[in-house]
Coordinates of C-alpha atoms and ligand atoms in Angstrom, one line a residue:
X270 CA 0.0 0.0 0.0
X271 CA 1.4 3.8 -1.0
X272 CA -0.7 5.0 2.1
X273 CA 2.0 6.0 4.8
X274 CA 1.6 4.5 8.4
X275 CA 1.8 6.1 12.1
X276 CA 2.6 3.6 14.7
X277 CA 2.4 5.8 17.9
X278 CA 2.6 4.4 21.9
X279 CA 0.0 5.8 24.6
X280 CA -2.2 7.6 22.3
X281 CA -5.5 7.6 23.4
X282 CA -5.9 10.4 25.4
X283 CA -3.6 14.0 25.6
X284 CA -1.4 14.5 22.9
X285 CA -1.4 11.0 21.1
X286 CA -5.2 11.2 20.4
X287 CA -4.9 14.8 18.7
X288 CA -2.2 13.3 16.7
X289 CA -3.8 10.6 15.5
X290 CA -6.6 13.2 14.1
X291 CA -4.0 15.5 12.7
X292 CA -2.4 12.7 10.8
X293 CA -5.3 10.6 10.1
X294 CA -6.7 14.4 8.6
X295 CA -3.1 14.2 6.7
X296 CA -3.6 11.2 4.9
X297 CA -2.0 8.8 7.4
X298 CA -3.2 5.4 8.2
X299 CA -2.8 5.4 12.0
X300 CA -2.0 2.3 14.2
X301 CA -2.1 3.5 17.5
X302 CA -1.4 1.9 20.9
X303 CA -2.6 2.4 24.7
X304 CA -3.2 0.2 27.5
X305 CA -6.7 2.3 28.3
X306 CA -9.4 0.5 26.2
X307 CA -12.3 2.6 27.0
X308 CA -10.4 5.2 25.5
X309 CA -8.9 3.4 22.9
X310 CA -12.1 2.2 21.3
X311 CA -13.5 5.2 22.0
X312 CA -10.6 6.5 19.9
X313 CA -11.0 4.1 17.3
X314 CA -14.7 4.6 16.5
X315 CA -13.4 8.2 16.4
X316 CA -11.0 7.8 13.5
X317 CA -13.3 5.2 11.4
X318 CA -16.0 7.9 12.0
X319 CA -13.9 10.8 10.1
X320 CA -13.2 8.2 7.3
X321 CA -9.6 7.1 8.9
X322 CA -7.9 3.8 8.3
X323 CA -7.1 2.8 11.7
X324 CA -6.1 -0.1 14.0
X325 CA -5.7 -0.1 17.8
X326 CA -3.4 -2.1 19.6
X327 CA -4.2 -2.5 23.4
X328 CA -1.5 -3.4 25.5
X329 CA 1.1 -2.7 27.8
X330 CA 4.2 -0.9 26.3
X331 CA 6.5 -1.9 29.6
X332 CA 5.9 -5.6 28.3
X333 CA 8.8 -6.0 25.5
X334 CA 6.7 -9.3 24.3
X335 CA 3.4 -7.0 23.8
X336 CA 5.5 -4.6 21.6
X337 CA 6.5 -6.8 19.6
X338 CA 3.4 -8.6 19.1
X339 CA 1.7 -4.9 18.4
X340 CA 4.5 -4.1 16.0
X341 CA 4.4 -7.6 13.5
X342 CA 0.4 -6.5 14.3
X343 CA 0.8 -3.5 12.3
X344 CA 2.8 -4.6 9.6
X345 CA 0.2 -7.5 9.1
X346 CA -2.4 -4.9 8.8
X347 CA -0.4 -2.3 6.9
X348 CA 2.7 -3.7 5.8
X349 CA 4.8 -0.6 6.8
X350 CA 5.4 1.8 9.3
X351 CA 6.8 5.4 8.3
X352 CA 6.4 7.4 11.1
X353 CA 7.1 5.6 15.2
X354 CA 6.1 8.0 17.7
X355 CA 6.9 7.0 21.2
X356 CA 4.6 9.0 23.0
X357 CA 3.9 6.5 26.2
X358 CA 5.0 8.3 29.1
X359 CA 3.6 9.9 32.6
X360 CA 4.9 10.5 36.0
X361 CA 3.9 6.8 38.1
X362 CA 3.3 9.1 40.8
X363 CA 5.0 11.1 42.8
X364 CA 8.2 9.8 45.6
X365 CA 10.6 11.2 47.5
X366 CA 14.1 9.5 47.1
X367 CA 13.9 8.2 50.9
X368 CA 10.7 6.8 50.1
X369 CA 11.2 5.3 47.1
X370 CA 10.7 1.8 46.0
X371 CA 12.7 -0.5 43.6
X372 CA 9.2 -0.9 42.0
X373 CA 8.4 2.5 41.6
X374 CA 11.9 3.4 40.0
X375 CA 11.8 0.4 37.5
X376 CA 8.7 1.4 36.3
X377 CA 9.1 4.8 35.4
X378 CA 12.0 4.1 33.8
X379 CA 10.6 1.2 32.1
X380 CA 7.4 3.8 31.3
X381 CA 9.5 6.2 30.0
X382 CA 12.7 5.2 28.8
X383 CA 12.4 0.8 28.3
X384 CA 9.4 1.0 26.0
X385 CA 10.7 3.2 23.5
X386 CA 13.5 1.0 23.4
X387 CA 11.1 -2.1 23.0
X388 CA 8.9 0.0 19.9
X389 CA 11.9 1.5 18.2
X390 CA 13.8 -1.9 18.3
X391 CA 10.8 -3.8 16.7
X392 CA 10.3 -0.9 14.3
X393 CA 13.4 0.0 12.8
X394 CA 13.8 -2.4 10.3
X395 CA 10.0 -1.2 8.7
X396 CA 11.2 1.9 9.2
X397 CA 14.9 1.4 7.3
X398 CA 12.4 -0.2 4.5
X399 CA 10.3 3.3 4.6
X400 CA 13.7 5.0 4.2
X401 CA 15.0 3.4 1.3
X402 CA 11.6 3.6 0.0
X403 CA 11.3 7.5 0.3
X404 CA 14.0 8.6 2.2
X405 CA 12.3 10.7 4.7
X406 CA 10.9 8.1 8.2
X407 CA 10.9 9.5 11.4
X408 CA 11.1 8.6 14.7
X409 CA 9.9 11.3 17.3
X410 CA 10.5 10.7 21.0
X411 CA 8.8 12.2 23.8
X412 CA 11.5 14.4 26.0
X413 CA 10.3 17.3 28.9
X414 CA 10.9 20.6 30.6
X415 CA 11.9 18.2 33.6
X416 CA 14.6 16.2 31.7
X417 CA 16.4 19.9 32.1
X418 CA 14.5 21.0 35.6
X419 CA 14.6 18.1 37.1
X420 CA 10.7 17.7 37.6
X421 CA 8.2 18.7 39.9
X422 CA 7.7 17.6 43.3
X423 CA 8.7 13.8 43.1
X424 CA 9.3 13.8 39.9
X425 CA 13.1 13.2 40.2
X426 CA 13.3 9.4 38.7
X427 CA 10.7 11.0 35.5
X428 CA 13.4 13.6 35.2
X429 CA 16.1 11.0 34.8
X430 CA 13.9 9.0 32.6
X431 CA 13.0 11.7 29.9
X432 CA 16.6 12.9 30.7
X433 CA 18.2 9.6 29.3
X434 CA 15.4 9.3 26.2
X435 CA 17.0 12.5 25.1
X436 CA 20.3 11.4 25.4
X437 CA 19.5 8.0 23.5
X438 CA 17.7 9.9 20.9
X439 CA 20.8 11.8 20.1
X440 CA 22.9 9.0 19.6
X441 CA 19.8 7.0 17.3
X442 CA 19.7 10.0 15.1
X443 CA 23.3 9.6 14.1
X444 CA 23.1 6.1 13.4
X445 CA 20.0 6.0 11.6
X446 CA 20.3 9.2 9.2
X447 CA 22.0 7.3 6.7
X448 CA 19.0 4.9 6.4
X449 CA 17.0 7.3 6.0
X450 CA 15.7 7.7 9.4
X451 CA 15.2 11.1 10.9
X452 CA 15.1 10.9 14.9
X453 CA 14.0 14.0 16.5
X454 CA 12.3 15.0 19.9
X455 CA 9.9 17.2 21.1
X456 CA 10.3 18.6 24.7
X457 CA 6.9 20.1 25.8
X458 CA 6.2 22.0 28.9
X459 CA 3.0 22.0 30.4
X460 CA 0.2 21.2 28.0
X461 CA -3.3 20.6 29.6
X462 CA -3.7 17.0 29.7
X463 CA -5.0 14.2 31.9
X464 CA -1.3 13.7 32.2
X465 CA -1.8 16.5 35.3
X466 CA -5.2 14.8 36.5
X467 CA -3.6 13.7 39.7
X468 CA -2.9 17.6 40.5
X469 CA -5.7 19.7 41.8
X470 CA -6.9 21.7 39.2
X471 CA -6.0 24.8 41.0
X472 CA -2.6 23.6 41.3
X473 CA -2.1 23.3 37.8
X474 CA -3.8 26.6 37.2
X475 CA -1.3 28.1 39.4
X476 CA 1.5 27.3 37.1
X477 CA 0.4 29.8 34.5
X478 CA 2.3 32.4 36.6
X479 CA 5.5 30.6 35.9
X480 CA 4.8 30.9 32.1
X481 CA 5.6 33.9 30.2
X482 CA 2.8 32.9 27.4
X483 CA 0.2 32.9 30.5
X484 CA -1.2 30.0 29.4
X485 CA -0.9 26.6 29.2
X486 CA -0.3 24.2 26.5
X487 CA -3.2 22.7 24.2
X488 CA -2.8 19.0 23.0
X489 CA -3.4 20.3 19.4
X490 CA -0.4 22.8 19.8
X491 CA 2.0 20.0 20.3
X492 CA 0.6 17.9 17.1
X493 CA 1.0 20.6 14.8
X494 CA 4.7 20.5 15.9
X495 CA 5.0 16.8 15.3
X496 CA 3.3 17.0 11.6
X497 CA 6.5 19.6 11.1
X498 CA 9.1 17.0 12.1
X499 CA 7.6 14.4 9.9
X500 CA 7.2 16.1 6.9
X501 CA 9.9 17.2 4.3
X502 CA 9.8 20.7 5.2
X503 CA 12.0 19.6 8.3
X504 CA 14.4 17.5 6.0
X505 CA 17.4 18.6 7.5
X506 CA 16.3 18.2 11.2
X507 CA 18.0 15.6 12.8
X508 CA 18.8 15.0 16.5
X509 CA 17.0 18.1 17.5
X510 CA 15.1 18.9 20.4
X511 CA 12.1 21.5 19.3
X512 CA 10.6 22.5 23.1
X513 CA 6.9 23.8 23.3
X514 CA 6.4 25.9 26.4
X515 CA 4.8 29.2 26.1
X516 CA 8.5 30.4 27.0
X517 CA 8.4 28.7 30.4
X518 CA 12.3 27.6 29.7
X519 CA 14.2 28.6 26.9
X520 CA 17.0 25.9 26.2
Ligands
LIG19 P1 -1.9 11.6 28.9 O1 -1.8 11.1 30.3 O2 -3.0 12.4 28.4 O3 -1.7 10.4 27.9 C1 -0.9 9.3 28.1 C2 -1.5 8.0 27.6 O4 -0.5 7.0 27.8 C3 -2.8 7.6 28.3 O5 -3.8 7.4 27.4 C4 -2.4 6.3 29.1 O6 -3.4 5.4 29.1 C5 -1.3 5.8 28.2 N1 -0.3 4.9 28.9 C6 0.2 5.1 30.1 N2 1.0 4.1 30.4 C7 0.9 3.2 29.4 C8 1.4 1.9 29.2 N3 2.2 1.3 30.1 N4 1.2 1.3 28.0 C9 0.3 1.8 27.1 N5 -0.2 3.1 27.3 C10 0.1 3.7 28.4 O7 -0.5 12.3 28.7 P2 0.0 13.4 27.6 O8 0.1 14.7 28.2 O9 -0.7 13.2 26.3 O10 1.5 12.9 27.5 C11 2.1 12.3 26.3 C12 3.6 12.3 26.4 O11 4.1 13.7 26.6 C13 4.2 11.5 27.6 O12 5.4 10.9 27.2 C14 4.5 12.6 28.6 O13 5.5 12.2 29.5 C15 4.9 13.7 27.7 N6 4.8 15.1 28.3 C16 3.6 15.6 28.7 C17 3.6 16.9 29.3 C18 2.3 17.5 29.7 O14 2.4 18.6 30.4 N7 1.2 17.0 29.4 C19 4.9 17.6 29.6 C20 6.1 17.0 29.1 C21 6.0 15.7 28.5

């Protein structure tokens, strides 16, 4: 099929889900995962509803097995994959370092960091095949503000997390650029998400004083960015780190 695919983690609600519109508005067939499946079908019906080609892969991106599986799930369905955004991510909660379980450390990391090692591993050889085809895939992972603040309250080990995806992505973006890969990275600030549902509203309200936009992010405002970094008209973009904040931190 000439149709190009989206294979993207953690996208039924927040940022993922307005992606998968954007894209799905763009053309794209959209295989899209998230362990939520209230939300996913919901999603799904969605996309079918606007006219999009779309599959939904449930499951848990920690599990390396459950990537996979999505992964050879996808190319059964579509045969390719063009675009991998590994947009799975969130805090686990909050801990202090003297407080802090093993368990709660290993799965933020694995949240974070491990599963976009599990998609892009199982991905990159559709993704080589997309780049010989038409020399411009992409792979987009999902950096923060707190990979260079260190996080909010407890956020320390999410910090370290989105701090070592950006560090990884740097190194995939050399090694992949001659296949044809582009690897880039958003950093976003703080976009008005469930992401923050476990904060009292007027918590996260509060922060607006912090940015110089006076606002906070939209969902919407972070796809449009994404649909830049895929498309030819950021050809020459490789291993960079485009950060959407309102001007909350200027890198
Ligand atoms: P969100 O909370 O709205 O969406 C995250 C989605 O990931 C949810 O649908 C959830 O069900 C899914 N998910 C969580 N764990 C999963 C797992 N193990 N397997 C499969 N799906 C899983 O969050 P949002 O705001 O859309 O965040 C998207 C990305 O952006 C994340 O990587 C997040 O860390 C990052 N980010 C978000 C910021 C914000 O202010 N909203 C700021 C900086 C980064």
């Amino acid at each position: 099929m000439n149709q190009k695919v989206l294979f993207i983690t953690g996208a039924a609600s927040g940022i993922g889900r307005c992606t998968c519109r954007l894209f799905g508005q763009n053309g794209y067939a959209i295989a899209f995962n998230d362990y939520n499946q209230e939300n996913g079908n919901a999603l799904l019906q969605e996309l079918k509803g606007a006219g999009v080609s779309a599959i939904y892969l449930p499951g848990d991106v920690t599990d390396e097995k459950t990537v996979n599986e999505m992964v050879a799930q996808c190319l059964e369905t579509y045969g390719r994959i063009d675009v991998v955004i590994n947009n799975a991510g969130g805090l686990g909660g909050r801990s202090k370092i003297d407080e802090m379980s093993t368990e709660f450390y290993n799965h933020v990391m694995d949240l974070n960091m491990t599963s976009a090692f599990y998609v892009t591993r199982a991905a990159v050889p559709a993704l080589k095949k997309a780049g010989a085809e038409h020399g411009n895939a992409s792979l987009i992972n999902i950096t923060s503000i707190a990979a260079y603040n260190g996080g909010g309250p407890g956020a320390s080990v999410y910090a370290a997390a989105k701090a070592a995806i950006l560090g990884w992505s740097k190194g995939l973006a050399k090694e992949l650029i001659s296949s044809g890969i582009r690897v880039n990275l958003i950093s976003p600030g703080t976009i008005d998400t469930p992401f923050h549902s476990a904060t009292a509203r007027e918590i996260v309200e509060s922060w607006k004083n912090q940015i110089p936009a006076g606002r906070l992010g939209q969902p919407e405002e972070v796809a449009n960015v994404l649909e830049f970094l895929v498309s030819k008209k950021a050809s020459y973009l490789v291993g960079e780190v485009v950060q959407i904040n309102g001007g909350q931190m200027m890198d």
